[in-house]
Amino acid sequence: MAFNAAGGLVWGAGFVLLGFLAGNSYEAVARIAGRDSAVIIALAALIIFIIWRVRKTRRERHRPSVSPSGPHNNSEDDTSENL
C-alpha cells in the first residue's frame, strides 16, 4: 500500500512539474504523456500476462498426475493379503 501511495505521489508531482515546465505547449505535452502512458500500460499488461503464463505452465508441469481410474493398486505392495 505504501508503494502505491508513493507511486501516486510521484506520478502526480511529475505531471504537475511537466505542466509547469511546458507552459504554453500544454497540448503537445498532453499528447505525448497520453501516448507514453498508453505504451507503459500496454507493456505492464504484457509483462503481467507473460509472468502469469509462465507460472501456470510451471505449476502444471510440477503437479503430480493422477490416472482417471485412480491410484494404481499393486498387489505386491499390499501386505494385508500376505498374512
mmCIF file with all atom_site columns, C-alpha atoms in Angstrom:
data_model
loop_
_atom_site.group_PDB
_atom_site.id
_atom_site.type_symbol
_atom_site.label_atom_id
_atom_site.label_alt_id
_atom_site.label_comp_id
_atom_site.label_asym_id
_atom_site.label_entity_id
_atom_site.label_seq_id
_atom_site.pdbx_PDB_ins_code
_atom_site.Cartn_x
_atom_site.Cartn_y
_atom_site.Cartn_z
_atom_site.occupancy
_atom_site.B_iso_or_equiv
_atom_site.pdbx_formal_charge
_atom_site.auth_seq_id
_atom_site.auth_comp_id
_atom_site.auth_asym_id
_atom_site.auth_atom_id
_atom_site.pdbx_PDB_model_num
ATOM 1  C CA . MET A 1 1  ? 0.000  0.000   0.000   1.00 0.00 ? 1  MET A CA 1
ATOM 2  C CA . ALA A 1 2  ? 2.891  2.345   0.768   1.00 0.00 ? 2  ALA A CA 1
ATOM 3  C CA . PHE A 1 3  ? 4.421  1.778   -2.666  1.00 0.00 ? 3  PHE A CA 1
ATOM 4  C CA . ASN A 1 4  ? 1.070  2.503   -4.304  1.00 0.00 ? 4  ASN A CA 1
ATOM 5  C CA . ALA A 1 5  ? 0.798  5.816   -2.438  1.00 0.00 ? 5  ALA A CA 1
ATOM 6  C CA . ALA A 1 6  ? 4.411  6.713   -3.230  1.00 0.00 ? 6  ALA A CA 1
ATOM 7  C CA . GLY A 1 7  ? 3.855  5.912   -6.901  1.00 0.00 ? 7  GLY A CA 1
ATOM 8  C CA . GLY A 1 8  ? 0.736  8.084   -6.978  1.00 0.00 ? 8  GLY A CA 1
ATOM 9  C CA . LEU A 1 9  ? 2.597  10.988  -5.411  1.00 0.00 ? 9  LEU A CA 1
ATOM 10 C CA . VAL A 1 10 ? 5.484  10.682  -7.864  1.00 0.00 ? 10 VAL A CA 1
ATOM 11 C CA . TRP A 1 11 ? 3.100  10.375  -10.823 1.00 0.00 ? 11 TRP A CA 1
ATOM 12 C CA . GLY A 1 12 ? 1.036  13.387  -9.751  1.00 0.00 ? 12 GLY A CA 1
ATOM 13 C CA . ALA A 1 13 ? 4.039  15.558  -8.919  1.00 0.00 ? 13 ALA A CA 1
ATOM 14 C CA . GLY A 1 14 ? 5.686  14.584  -12.198 1.00 0.00 ? 14 GLY A CA 1
ATOM 15 C CA . PHE A 1 15 ? 2.685  15.669  -14.266 1.00 0.00 ? 15 PHE A CA 1
ATOM 16 C CA . VAL A 1 16 ? 2.316  18.922  -12.337 1.00 0.00 ? 16 VAL A CA 1
ATOM 17 C CA . LEU A 1 17 ? 6.008  19.690  -12.853 1.00 0.00 ? 17 LEU A CA 1
ATOM 18 C CA . LEU A 1 18 ? 5.777  18.714  -16.512 1.00 0.00 ? 18 LEU A CA 1
ATOM 19 C CA . GLY A 1 19 ? 2.793  21.022  -16.979 1.00 0.00 ? 19 GLY A CA 1
ATOM 20 C CA . PHE A 1 20 ? 4.569  23.884  -15.219 1.00 0.00 ? 20 PHE A CA 1
ATOM 21 C CA . LEU A 1 21 ? 7.699  23.493  -17.332 1.00 0.00 ? 21 LEU A CA 1
ATOM 22 C CA . ALA A 1 22 ? 5.732  23.114  -20.556 1.00 0.00 ? 22 ALA A CA 1
ATOM 23 C CA . GLY A 1 23 ? 3.847  26.367  -20.090 1.00 0.00 ? 23 GLY A CA 1
ATOM 24 C CA . ASN A 1 24 ? 2.027  27.222  -23.323 1.00 0.00 ? 24 ASN A CA 1
ATOM 25 C CA . SER A 1 25 ? 2.719  23.893  -25.008 1.00 0.00 ? 25 SER A CA 1
ATOM 26 C CA . TYR A 1 26 ? 0.156  22.026  -22.914 1.00 0.00 ? 26 TYR A CA 1
ATOM 27 C CA . GLU A 1 27 ? -1.427 20.290  -25.921 1.00 0.00 ? 27 GLU A CA 1
ATOM 28 C CA . ALA A 1 28 ? 1.899  18.812  -27.033 1.00 0.00 ? 28 ALA A CA 1
ATOM 29 C CA . VAL A 1 29 ? 2.710  17.614  -23.506 1.00 0.00 ? 29 VAL A CA 1
ATOM 30 C CA . ALA A 1 30 ? -0.768 16.106  -23.078 1.00 0.00 ? 30 ALA A CA 1
ATOM 31 C CA . ARG A 1 31 ? -0.475 14.255  -26.392 1.00 0.00 ? 31 ARG A CA 1
ATOM 32 C CA . ILE A 1 32 ? 2.987  12.858  -25.548 1.00 0.00 ? 32 ILE A CA 1
ATOM 33 C CA . ALA A 1 33 ? 2.018  11.972  -21.986 1.00 0.00 ? 33 ALA A CA 1
ATOM 34 C CA . GLY A 1 34 ? -1.136 10.219  -23.187 1.00 0.00 ? 34 GLY A CA 1
ATOM 35 C CA . ARG A 1 35 ? 0.749  8.155   -25.738 1.00 0.00 ? 35 ARG A CA 1
ATOM 36 C CA . ASP A 1 36 ? 3.524  7.299   -23.287 1.00 0.00 ? 36 ASP A CA 1
ATOM 37 C CA . SER A 1 37 ? 1.016  6.319   -20.616 1.00 0.00 ? 37 SER A CA 1
ATOM 38 C CA . ALA A 1 38 ? -0.748 4.002   -23.052 1.00 0.00 ? 38 ALA A CA 1
ATOM 39 C CA . VAL A 1 39 ? 2.566  2.364   -24.004 1.00 0.00 ? 39 VAL A CA 1
ATOM 40 C CA . ILE A 1 40 ? 3.534  1.892   -20.346 1.00 0.00 ? 40 ILE A CA 1
ATOM 41 C CA . ILE A 1 41 ? 0.150  0.359   -19.510 1.00 0.00 ? 41 ILE A CA 1
ATOM 42 C CA . ALA A 1 42 ? 0.328  -1.975  -22.521 1.00 0.00 ? 42 ALA A CA 1
ATOM 43 C CA . LEU A 1 43 ? 3.851  -3.100  -21.596 1.00 0.00 ? 43 LEU A CA 1
ATOM 44 C CA . ALA A 1 44 ? 2.844  -3.694  -17.985 1.00 0.00 ? 44 ALA A CA 1
ATOM 45 C CA . ALA A 1 45 ? -0.164 -5.771  -19.116 1.00 0.00 ? 45 ALA A CA 1
ATOM 46 C CA . LEU A 1 46 ? 2.050  -7.803  -21.452 1.00 0.00 ? 46 LEU A CA 1
ATOM 47 C CA . ILE A 1 47 ? 4.612  -8.460  -18.712 1.00 0.00 ? 47 ILE A CA 1
ATOM 48 C CA . ILE A 1 48 ? 1.877  -9.500  -16.254 1.00 0.00 ? 48 ILE A CA 1
ATOM 49 C CA . PHE A 1 49 ? 0.382  -11.860 -18.858 1.00 0.00 ? 49 PHE A CA 1
ATOM 50 C CA . ILE A 1 50 ? 3.770  -13.465 -19.607 1.00 0.00 ? 50 ILE A CA 1
ATOM 51 C CA . ILE A 1 51 ? 4.521  -13.961 -15.891 1.00 0.00 ? 51 ILE A CA 1
ATOM 52 C CA . TRP A 1 52 ? 1.067  -15.472 -15.359 1.00 0.00 ? 52 TRP A CA 1
ATOM 53 C CA . ARG A 1 53 ? 1.502  -17.936 -18.246 1.00 0.00 ? 53 ARG A CA 1
ATOM 54 C CA . VAL A 1 54 ? 4.995  -18.984 -17.142 1.00 0.00 ? 54 VAL A CA 1
ATOM 55 C CA . ARG A 1 55 ? 3.840  -19.585 -13.576 1.00 0.00 ? 55 ARG A CA 1
ATOM 56 C CA . LYS A 1 56 ? 0.772  -21.510 -14.752 1.00 0.00 ? 56 LYS A CA 1
ATOM 57 C CA . THR A 1 57 ? 2.891  -23.705 -17.052 1.00 0.00 ? 57 THR A CA 1
ATOM 58 C CA . ARG A 1 58 ? 5.414  -24.419 -14.296 1.00 0.00 ? 58 ARG A CA 1
ATOM 59 C CA . ARG A 1 59 ? 2.645  -25.215 -11.825 1.00 0.00 ? 59 ARG A CA 1
ATOM 60 C CA . GLU A 1 60 ? 1.004  -27.659 -14.253 1.00 0.00 ? 60 GLU A CA 1
ATOM 61 C CA . ARG A 1 61 ? 4.343  -29.291 -15.065 1.00 0.00 ? 61 ARG A CA 1
ATOM 62 C CA . HIS A 1 62 ? 5.114  -29.953 -11.396 1.00 0.00 ? 62 HIS A CA 1
ATOM 63 C CA . ARG A 1 63 ? 1.629  -31.131 -10.460 1.00 0.00 ? 63 ARG A CA 1
ATOM 64 C CA . PRO A 1 64 ? 1.513  -34.932 -9.964  1.00 0.00 ? 64 PRO A CA 1
ATOM 65 C CA . SER A 1 65 ? -0.733 -36.584 -12.495 1.00 0.00 ? 65 SER A CA 1
ATOM 66 C CA . VAL A 1 66 ? -3.460 -38.973 -11.343 1.00 0.00 ? 66 VAL A CA 1
ATOM 67 C CA . SER A 1 67 ? -4.853 -41.544 -13.753 1.00 0.00 ? 67 SER A CA 1
ATOM 68 C CA . PRO A 1 68 ? -8.612 -41.448 -14.391 1.00 0.00 ? 68 PRO A CA 1
ATOM 69 C CA . SER A 1 69 ? -9.023 -44.903 -12.795 1.00 0.00 ? 69 SER A CA 1
ATOM 70 C CA . GLY A 1 70 ? -7.483 -43.701 -9.544  1.00 0.00 ? 70 GLY A CA 1
ATOM 71 C CA . PRO A 1 71 ? -4.192 -44.570 -7.919  1.00 0.00 ? 71 PRO A CA 1
ATOM 72 C CA . HIS A 1 72 ? -2.514 -47.728 -9.130  1.00 0.00 ? 72 HIS A CA 1
ATOM 73 C CA . ASN A 1 73 ? -3.006 -50.594 -6.697  1.00 0.00 ? 73 ASN A CA 1
ATOM 74 C CA . ASN A 1 74 ? -0.165 -53.094 -6.941  1.00 0.00 ? 74 ASN A CA 1
ATOM 75 C CA . SER A 1 75 ? -0.931 -56.392 -5.178  1.00 0.00 ? 75 SER A CA 1
ATOM 76 C CA . GLU A 1 76 ? 2.756  -56.907 -4.364  1.00 0.00 ? 76 GLU A CA 1
ATOM 77 C CA . ASP A 1 77 ? 2.700  -53.769 -2.209  1.00 0.00 ? 77 ASP A CA 1
ATOM 78 C CA . ASP A 1 78 ? -0.371 -54.862 -0.229  1.00 0.00 ? 78 ASP A CA 1
ATOM 79 C CA . THR A 1 79 ? 0.893  -56.692 2.851   1.00 0.00 ? 79 THR A CA 1
ATOM 80 C CA . SER A 1 80 ? -2.566 -57.479 4.223   1.00 0.00 ? 80 SER A CA 1
ATOM 81 C CA . GLU A 1 81 ? -3.105 -60.199 1.601   1.00 0.00 ? 81 GLU A CA 1
ATOM 82 C CA . ASN A 1 82 ? 0.105  -61.976 2.578   1.00 0.00 ? 82 ASN A CA 1
ATOM 83 C CA . LEU A 1 83 ? -0.955 -62.546 6.203   1.00 0.00 ? 83 LEU A CA 1
#
